[in-house]
PDB file of N, CA and C in Angstrom:
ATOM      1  N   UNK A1160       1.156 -11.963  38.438  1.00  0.00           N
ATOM      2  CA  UNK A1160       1.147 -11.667  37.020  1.00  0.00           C
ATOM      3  C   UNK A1160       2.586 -11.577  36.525  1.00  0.00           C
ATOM      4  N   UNK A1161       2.537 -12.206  35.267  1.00  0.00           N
ATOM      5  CA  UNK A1161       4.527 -12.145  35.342  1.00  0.00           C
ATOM      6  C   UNK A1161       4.522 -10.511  34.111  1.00  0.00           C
ATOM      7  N   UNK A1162       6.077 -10.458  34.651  1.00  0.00           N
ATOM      8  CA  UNK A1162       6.432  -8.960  34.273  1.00  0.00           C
ATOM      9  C   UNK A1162       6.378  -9.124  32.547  1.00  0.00           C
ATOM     10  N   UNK A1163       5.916  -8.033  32.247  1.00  0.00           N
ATOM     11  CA  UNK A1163       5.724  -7.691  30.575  1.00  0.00           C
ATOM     12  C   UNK A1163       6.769  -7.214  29.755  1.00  0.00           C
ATOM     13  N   UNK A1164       7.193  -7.272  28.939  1.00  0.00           N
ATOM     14  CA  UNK A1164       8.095  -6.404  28.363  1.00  0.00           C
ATOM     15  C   UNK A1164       7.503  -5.789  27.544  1.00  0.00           C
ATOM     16  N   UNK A1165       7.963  -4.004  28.108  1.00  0.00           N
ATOM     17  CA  UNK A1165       7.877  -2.759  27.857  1.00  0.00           C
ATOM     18  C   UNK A1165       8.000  -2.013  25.857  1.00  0.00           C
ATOM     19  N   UNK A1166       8.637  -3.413  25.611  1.00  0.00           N
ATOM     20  CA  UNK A1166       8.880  -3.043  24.031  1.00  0.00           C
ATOM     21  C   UNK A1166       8.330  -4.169  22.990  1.00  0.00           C
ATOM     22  N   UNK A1167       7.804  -4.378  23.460  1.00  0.00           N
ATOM     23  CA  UNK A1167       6.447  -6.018  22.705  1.00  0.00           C
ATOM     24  C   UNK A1167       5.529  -5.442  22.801  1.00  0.00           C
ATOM     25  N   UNK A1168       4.536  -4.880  21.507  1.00  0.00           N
ATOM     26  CA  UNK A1168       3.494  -4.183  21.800  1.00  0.00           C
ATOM     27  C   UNK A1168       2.783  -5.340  21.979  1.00  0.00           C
ATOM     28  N   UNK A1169       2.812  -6.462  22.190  1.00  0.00           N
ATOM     29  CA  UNK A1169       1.643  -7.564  22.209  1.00  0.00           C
ATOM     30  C   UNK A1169       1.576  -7.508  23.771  1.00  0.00           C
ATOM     31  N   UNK A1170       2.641  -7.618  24.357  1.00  0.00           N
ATOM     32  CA  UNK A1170       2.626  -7.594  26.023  1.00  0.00           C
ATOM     33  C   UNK A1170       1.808  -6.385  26.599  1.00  0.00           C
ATOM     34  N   UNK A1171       1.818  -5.167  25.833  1.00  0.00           N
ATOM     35  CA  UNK A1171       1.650  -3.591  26.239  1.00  0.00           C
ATOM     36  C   UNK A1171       0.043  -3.874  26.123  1.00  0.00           C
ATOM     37  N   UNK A1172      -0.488  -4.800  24.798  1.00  0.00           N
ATOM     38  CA  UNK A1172      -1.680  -4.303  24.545  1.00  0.00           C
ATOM     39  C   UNK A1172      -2.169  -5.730  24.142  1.00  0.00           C
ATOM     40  N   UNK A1173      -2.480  -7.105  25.010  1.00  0.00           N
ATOM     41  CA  UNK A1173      -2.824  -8.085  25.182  1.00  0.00           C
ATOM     42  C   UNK A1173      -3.963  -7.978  24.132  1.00  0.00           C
ATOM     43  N   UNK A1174      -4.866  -7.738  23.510  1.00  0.00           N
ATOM     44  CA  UNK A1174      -6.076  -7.596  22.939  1.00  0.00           C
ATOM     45  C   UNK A1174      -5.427  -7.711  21.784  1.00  0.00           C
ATOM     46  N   UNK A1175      -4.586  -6.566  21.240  1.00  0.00           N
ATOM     47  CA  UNK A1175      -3.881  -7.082  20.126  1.00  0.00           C
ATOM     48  C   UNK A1175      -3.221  -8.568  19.565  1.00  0.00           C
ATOM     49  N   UNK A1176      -2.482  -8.850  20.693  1.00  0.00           N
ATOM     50  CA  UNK A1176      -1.855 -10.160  20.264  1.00  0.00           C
ATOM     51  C   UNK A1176      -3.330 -11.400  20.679  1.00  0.00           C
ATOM     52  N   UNK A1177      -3.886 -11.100  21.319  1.00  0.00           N
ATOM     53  CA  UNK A1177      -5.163 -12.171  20.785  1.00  0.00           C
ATOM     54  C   UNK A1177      -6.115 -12.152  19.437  1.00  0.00           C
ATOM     55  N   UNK A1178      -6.157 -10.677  19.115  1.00  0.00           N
ATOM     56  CA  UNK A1178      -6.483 -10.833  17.856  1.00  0.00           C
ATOM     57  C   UNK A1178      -6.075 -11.226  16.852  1.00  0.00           C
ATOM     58  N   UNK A1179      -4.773 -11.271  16.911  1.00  0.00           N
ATOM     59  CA  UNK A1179      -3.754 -11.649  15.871  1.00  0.00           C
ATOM     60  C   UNK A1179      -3.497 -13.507  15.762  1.00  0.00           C
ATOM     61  N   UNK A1180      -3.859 -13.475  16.763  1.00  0.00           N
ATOM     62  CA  UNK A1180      -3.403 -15.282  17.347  1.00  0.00           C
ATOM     63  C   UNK A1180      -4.769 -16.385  16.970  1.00  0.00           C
ATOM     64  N   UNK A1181      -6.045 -15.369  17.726  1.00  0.00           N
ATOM     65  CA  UNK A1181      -7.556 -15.974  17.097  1.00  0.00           C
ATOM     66  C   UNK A1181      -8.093 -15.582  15.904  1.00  0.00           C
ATOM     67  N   UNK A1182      -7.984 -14.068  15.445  1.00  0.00           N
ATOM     68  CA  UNK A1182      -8.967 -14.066  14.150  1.00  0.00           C
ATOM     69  C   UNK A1182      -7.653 -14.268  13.254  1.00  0.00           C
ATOM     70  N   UNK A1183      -6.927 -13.022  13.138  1.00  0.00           N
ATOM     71  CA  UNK A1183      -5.857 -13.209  11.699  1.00  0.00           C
ATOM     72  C   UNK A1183      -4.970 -14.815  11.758  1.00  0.00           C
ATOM     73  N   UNK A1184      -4.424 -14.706  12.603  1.00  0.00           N
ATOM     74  CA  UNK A1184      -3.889 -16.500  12.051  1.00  0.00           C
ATOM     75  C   UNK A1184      -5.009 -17.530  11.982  1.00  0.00           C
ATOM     76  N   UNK A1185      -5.470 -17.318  13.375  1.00  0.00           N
ATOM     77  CA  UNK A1185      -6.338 -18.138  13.567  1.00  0.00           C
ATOM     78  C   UNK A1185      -7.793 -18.773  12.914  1.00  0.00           C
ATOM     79  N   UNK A1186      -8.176 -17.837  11.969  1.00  0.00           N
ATOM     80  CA  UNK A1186      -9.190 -17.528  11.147  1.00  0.00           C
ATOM     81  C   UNK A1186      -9.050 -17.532   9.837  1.00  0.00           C
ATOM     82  N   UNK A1187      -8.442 -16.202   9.626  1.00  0.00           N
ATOM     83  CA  UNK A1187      -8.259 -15.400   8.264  1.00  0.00           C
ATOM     84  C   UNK A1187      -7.355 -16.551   7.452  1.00  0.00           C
ATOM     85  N   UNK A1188      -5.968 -16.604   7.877  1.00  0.00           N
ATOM     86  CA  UNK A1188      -4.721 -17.312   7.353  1.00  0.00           C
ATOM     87  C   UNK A1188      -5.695 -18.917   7.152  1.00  0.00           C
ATOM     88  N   UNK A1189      -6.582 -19.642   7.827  1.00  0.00           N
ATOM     89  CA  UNK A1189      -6.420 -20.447   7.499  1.00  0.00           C
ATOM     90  C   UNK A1189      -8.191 -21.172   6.563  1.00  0.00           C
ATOM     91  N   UNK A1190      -8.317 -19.972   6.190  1.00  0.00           N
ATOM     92  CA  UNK A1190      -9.316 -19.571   4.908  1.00  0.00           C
ATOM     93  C   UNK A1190      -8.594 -20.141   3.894  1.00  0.00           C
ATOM     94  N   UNK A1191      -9.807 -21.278   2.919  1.00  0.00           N
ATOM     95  CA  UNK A1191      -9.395 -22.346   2.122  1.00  0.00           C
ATOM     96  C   UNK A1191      -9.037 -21.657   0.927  1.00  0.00           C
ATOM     97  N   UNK A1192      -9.766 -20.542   0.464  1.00  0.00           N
ATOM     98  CA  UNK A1192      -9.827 -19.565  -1.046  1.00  0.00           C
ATOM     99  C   UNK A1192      -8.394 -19.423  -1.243  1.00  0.00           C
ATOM    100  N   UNK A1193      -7.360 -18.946  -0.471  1.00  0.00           N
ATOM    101  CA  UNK A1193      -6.057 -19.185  -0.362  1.00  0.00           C
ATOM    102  C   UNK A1193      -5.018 -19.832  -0.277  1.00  0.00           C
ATOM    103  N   UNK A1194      -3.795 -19.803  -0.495  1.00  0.00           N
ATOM    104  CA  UNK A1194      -3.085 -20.877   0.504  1.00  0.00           C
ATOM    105  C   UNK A1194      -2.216 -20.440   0.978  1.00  0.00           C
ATOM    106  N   UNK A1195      -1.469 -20.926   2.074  1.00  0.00           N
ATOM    107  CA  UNK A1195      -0.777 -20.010   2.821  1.00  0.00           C
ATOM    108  C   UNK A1195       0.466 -19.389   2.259  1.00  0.00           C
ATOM    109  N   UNK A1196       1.120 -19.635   1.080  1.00  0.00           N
ATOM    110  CA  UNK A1196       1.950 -19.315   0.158  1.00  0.00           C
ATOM    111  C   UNK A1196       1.572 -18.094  -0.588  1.00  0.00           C
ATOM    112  N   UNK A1197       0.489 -18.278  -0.982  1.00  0.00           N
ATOM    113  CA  UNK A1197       0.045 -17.436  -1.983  1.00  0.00           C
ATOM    114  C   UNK A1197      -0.805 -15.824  -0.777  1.00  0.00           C
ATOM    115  N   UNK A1198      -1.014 -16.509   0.324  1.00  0.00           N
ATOM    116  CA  UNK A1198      -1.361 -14.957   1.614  1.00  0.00           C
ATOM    117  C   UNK A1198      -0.071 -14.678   1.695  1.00  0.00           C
ATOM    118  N   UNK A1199       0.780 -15.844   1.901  1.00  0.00           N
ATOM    119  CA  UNK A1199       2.554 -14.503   2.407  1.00  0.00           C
ATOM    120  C   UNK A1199       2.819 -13.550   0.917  1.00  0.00           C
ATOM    121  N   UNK A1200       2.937 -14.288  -0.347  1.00  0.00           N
ATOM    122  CA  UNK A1200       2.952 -13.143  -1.375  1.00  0.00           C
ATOM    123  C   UNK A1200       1.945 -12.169  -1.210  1.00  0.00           C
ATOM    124  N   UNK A1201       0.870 -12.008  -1.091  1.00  0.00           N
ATOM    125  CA  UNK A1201       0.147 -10.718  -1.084  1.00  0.00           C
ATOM    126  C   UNK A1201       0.362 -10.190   0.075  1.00  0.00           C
ATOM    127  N   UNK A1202       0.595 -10.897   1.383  1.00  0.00           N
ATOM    128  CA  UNK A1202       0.911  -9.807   2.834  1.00  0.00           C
ATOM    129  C   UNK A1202       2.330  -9.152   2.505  1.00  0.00           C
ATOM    130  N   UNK A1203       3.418  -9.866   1.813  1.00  0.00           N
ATOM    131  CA  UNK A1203       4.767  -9.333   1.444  1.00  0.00           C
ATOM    132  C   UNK A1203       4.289  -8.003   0.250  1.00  0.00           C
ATOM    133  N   UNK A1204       3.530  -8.173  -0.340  1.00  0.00           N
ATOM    134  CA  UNK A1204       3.181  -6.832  -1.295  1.00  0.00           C
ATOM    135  C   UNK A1204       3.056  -5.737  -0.637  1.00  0.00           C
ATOM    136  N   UNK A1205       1.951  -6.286   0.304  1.00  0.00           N
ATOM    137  CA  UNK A1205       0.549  -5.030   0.341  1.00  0.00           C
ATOM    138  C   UNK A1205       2.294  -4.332   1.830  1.00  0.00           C
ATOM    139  N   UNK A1206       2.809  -5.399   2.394  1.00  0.00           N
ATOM    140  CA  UNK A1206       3.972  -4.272   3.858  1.00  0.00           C
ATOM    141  C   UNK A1206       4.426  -3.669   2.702  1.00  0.00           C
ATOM    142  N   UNK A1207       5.394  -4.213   1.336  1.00  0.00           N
ATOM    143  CA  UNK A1207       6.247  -3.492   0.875  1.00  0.00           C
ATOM    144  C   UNK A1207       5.566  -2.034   0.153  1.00  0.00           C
ATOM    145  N   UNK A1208       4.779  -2.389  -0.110  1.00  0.00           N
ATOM    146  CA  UNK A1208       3.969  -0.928  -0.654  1.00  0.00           C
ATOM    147  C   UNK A1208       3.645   0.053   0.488  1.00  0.00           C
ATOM    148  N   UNK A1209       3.833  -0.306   1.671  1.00  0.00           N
ATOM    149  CA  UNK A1209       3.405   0.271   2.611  1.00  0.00           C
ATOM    150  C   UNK A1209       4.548   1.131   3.514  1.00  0.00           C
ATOM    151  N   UNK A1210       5.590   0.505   3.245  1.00  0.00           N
ATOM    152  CA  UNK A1210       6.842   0.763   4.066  1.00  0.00           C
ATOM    153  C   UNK A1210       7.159   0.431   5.059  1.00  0.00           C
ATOM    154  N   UNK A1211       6.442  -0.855   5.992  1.00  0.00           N
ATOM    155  CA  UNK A1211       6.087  -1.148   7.067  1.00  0.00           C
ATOM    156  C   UNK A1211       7.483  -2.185   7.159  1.00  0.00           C
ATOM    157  N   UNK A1212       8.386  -1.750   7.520  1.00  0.00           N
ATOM    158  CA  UNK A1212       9.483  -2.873   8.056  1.00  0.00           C
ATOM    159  C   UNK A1212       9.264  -3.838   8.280  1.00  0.00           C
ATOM    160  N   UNK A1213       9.404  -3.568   9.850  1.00  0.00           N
ATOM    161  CA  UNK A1213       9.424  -4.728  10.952  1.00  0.00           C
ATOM    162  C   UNK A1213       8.566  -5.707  10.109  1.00  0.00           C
ATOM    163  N   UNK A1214       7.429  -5.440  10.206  1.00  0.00           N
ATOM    164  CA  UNK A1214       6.307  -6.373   9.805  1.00  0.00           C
ATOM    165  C   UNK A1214       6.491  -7.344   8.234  1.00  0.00           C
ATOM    166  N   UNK A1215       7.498  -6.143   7.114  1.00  0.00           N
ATOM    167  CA  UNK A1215       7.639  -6.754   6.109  1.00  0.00           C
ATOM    168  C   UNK A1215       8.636  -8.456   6.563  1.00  0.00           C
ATOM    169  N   UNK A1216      10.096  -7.529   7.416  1.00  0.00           N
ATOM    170  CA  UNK A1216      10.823  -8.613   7.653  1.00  0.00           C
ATOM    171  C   UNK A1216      10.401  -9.952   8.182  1.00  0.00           C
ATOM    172  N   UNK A1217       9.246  -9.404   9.071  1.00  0.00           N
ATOM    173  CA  UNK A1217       8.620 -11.095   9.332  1.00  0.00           C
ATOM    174  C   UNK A1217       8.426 -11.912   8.832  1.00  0.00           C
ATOM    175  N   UNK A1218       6.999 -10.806   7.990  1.00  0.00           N
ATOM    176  CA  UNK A1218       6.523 -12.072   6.909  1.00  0.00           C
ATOM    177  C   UNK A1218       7.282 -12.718   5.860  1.00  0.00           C
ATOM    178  N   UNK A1219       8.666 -11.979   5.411  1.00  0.00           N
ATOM    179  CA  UNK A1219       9.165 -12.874   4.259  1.00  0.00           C
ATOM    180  C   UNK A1219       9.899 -13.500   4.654  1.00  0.00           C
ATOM    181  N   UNK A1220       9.893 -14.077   6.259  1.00  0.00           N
ATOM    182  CA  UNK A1220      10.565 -14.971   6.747  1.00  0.00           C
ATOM    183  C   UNK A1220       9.524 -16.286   6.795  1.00  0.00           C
ATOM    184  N   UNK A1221       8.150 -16.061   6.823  1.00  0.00           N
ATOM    185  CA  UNK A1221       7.028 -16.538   7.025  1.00  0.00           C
ATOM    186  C   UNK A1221       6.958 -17.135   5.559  1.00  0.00           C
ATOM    187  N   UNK A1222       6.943 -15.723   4.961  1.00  0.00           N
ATOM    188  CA  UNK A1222       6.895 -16.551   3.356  1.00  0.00           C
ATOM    189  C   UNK A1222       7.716 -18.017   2.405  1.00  0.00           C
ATOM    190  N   UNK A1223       9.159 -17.619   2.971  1.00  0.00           N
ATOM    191  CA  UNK A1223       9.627 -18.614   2.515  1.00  0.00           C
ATOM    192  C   UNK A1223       9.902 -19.864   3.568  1.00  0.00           C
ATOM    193  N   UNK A1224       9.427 -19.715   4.592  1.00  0.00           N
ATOM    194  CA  UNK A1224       8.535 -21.309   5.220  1.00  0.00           C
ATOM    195  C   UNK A1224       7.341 -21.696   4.486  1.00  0.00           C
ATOM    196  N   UNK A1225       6.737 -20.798   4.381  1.00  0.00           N
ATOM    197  CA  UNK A1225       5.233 -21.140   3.436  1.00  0.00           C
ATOM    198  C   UNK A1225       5.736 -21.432   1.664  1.00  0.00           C
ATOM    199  N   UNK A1226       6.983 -21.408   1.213  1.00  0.00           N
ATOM    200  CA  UNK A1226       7.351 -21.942   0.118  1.00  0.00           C
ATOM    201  C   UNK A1226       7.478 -21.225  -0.547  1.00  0.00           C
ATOM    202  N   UNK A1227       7.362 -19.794  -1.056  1.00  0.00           N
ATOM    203  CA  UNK A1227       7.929 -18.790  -1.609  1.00  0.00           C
ATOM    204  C   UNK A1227       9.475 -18.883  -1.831  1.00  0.00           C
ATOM    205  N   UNK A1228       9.779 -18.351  -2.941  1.00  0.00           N
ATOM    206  CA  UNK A1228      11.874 -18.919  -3.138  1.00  0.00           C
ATOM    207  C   UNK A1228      12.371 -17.635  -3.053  1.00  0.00           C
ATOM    208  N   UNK A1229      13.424 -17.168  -2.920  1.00  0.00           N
ATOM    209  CA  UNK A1229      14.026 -15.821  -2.734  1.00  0.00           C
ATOM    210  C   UNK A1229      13.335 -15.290  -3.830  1.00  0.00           C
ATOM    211  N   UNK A1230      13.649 -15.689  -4.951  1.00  0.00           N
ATOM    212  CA  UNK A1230      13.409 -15.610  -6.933  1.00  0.00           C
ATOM    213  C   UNK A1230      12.172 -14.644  -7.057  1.00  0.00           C
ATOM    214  N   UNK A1231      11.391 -15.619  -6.167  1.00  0.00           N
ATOM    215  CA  UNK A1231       9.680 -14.773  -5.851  1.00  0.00           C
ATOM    216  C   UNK A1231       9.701 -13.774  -5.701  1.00  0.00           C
ATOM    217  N   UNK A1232      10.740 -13.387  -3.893  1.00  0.00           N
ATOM    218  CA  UNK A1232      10.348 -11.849  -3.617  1.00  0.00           C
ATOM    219  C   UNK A1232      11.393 -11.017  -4.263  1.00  0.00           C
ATOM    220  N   UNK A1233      12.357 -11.687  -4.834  1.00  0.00           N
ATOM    221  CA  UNK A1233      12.865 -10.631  -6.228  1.00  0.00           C
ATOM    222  C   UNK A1233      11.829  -9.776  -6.714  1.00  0.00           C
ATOM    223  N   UNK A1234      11.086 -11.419  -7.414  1.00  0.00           N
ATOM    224  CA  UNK A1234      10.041 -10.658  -8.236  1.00  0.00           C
ATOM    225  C   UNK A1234       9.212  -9.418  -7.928  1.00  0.00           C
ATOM    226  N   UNK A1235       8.844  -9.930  -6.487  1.00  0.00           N
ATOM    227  CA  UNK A1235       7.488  -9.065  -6.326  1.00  0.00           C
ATOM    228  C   UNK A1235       7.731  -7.648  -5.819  1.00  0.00           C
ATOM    229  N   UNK A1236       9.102  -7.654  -5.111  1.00  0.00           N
ATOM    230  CA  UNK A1236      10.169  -6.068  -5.290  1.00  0.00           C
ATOM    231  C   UNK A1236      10.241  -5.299  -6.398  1.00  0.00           C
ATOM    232  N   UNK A1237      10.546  -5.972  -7.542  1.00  0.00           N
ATOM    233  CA  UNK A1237      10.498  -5.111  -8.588  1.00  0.00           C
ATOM    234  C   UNK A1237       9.154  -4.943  -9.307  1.00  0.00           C
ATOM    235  N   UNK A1238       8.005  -5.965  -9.116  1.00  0.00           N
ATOM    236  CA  UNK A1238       7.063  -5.500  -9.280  1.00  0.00           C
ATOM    237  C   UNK A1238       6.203  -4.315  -8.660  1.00  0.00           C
ATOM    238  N   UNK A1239       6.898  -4.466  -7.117  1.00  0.00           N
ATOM    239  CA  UNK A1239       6.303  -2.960  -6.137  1.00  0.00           C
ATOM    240  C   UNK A1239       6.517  -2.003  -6.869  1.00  0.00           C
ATOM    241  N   UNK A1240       8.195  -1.743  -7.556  1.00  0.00           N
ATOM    242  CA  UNK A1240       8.537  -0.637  -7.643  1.00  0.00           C
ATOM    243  C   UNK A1240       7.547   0.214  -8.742  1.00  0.00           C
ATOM    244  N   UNK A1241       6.628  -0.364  -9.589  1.00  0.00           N
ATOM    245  CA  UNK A1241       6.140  -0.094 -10.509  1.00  0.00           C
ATOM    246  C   UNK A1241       4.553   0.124 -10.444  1.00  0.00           C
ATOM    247  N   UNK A1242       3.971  -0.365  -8.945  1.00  0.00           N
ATOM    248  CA  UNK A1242       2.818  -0.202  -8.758  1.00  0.00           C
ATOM    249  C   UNK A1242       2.472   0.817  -7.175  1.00  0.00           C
ATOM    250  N   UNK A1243       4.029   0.819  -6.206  1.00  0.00           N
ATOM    251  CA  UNK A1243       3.876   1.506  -5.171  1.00  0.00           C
ATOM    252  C   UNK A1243       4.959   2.387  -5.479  1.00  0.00           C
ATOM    253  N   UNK A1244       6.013   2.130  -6.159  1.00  0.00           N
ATOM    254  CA  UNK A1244       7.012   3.122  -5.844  1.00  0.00           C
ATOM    255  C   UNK A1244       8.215   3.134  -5.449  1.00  0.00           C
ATOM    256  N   UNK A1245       9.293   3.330  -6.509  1.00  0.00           N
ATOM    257  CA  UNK A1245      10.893   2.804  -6.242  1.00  0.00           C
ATOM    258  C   UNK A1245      11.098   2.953  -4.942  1.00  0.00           C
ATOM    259  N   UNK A1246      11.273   4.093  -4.393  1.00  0.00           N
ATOM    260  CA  UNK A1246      11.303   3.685  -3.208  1.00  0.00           C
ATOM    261  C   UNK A1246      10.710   2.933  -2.108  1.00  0.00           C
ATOM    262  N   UNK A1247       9.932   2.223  -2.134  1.00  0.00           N
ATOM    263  CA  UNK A1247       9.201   1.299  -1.796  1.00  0.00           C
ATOM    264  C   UNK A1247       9.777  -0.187  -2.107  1.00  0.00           C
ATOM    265  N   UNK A1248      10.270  -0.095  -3.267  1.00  0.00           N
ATOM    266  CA  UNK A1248      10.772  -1.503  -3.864  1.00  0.00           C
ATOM    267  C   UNK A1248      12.356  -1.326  -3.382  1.00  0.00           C
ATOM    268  N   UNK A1249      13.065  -0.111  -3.360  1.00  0.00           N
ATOM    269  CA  UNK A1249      14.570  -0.284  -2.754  1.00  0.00           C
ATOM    270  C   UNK A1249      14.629  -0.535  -1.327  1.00  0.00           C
ATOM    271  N   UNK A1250      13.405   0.041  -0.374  1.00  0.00           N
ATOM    272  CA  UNK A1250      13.468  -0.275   0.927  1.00  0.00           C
ATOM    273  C   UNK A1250      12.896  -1.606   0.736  1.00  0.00           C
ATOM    274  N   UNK A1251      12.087  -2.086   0.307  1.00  0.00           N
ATOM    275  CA  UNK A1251      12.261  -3.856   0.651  1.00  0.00           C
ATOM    276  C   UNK A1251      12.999  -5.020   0.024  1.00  0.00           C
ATOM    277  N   UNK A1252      14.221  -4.106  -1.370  1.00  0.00           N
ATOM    278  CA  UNK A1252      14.942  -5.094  -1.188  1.00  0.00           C
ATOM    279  C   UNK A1252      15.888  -4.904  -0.173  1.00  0.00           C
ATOM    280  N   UNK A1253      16.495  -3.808   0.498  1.00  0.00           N
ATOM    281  CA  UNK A1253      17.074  -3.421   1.698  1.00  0.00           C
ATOM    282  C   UNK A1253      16.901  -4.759   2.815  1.00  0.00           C
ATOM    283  N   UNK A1254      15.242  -4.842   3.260  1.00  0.00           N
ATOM    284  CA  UNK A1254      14.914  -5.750   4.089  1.00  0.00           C
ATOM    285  C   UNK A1254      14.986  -7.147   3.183  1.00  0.00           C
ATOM    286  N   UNK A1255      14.932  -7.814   2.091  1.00  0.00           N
ATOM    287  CA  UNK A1255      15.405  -8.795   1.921  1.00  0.00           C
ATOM    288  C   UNK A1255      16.819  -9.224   1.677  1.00  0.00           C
ATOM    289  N   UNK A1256      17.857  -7.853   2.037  1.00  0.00           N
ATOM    290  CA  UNK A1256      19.093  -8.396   2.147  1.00  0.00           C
ATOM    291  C   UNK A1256      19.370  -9.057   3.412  1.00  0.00           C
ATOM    292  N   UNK A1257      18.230  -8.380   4.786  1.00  0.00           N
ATOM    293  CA  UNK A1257      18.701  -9.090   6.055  1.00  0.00           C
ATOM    294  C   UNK A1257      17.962 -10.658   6.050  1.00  0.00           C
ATOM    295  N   UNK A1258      16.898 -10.747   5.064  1.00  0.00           N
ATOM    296  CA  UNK A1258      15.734 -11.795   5.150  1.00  0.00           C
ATOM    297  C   UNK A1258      16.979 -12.810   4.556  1.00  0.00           C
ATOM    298  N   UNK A1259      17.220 -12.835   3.500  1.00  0.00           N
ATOM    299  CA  UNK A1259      17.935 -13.373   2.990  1.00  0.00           C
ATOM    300  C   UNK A1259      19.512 -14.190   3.332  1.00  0.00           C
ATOM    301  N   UNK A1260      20.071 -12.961   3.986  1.00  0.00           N
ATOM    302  CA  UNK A1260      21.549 -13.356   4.497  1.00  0.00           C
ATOM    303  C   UNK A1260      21.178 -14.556   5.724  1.00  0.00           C
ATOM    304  N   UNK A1261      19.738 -14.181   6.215  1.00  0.00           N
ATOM    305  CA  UNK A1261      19.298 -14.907   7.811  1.00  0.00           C
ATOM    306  C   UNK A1261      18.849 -16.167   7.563  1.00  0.00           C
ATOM    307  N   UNK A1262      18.425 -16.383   5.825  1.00  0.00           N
ATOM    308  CA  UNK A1262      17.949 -17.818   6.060  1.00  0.00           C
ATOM    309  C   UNK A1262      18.833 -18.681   4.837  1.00  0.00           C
ATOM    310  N   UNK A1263      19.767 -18.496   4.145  1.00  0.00           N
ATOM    311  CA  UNK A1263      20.458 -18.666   3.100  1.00  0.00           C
ATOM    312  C   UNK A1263      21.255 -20.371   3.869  1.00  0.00           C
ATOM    313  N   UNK A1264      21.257 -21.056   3.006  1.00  0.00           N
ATOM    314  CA  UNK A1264      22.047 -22.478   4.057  1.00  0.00           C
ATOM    315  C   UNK A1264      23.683 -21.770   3.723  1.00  0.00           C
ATOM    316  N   UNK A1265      24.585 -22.558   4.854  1.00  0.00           N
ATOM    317  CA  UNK A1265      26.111 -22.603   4.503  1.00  0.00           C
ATOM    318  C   UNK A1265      26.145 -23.449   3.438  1.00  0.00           C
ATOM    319  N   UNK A1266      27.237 -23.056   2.574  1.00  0.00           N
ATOM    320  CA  UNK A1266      27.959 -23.223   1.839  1.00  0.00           C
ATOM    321  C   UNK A1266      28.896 -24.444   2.457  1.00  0.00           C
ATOM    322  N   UNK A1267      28.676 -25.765   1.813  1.00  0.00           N
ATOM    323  CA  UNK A1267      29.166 -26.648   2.367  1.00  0.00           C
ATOM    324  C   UNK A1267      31.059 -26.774   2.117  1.00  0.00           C
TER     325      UNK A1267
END
């Protein structure tokens, strides 16, 4: 069995990361009522209202592969702040300063 790492809860708790891999991506995400643009804006809402870091930083890395523009999660930051709570909307523009600086092209 190869060795796990101790700080990947997917390694710690295998059931998890299959659920995540078969039903939520595997399933849920690719439910037609949606599109995958328009699930990263509402999964980027519902972390930032939530306070959920890690998880926010993912997805709005996810998001703007799925076509979301920085402009967007401007938007939808300052829209948090007004439906979850300034602080809610200052901690995720916090995390879209690292989202941001990480996927921004050089400056030619």
């Amino acid at each position: 069995m190869a060795k796990s790492d101790a700080n990947n809860p997917y390694d710690v708790v295998p059931q998890l990361k299959r659920l995540r891999d078969e039903v939520l991506y595997g399933d849920v995400w690719e439910q037609p009522e949606l599109s995958k643009r328009d699930r990263s804006l509402i999964t980027c809402a519902m972390l930032a209202a939530m306070y959920r870091t890690t998880e926010l930083e993912a997805h709005m890395g996810i998001a703007l592969k799925n076509g979301v523009t920085h402009d967007e999660l401007r938007g939808l930051i300052t829209h948090t702040a007004f439906y979850a709570g300034w602080p809610c909307a200052v901690h995720a523009g916090r995390v879209a300063v690292d989202v941001f600086a990480a996927t921004e092209k050089p400056k030619a």
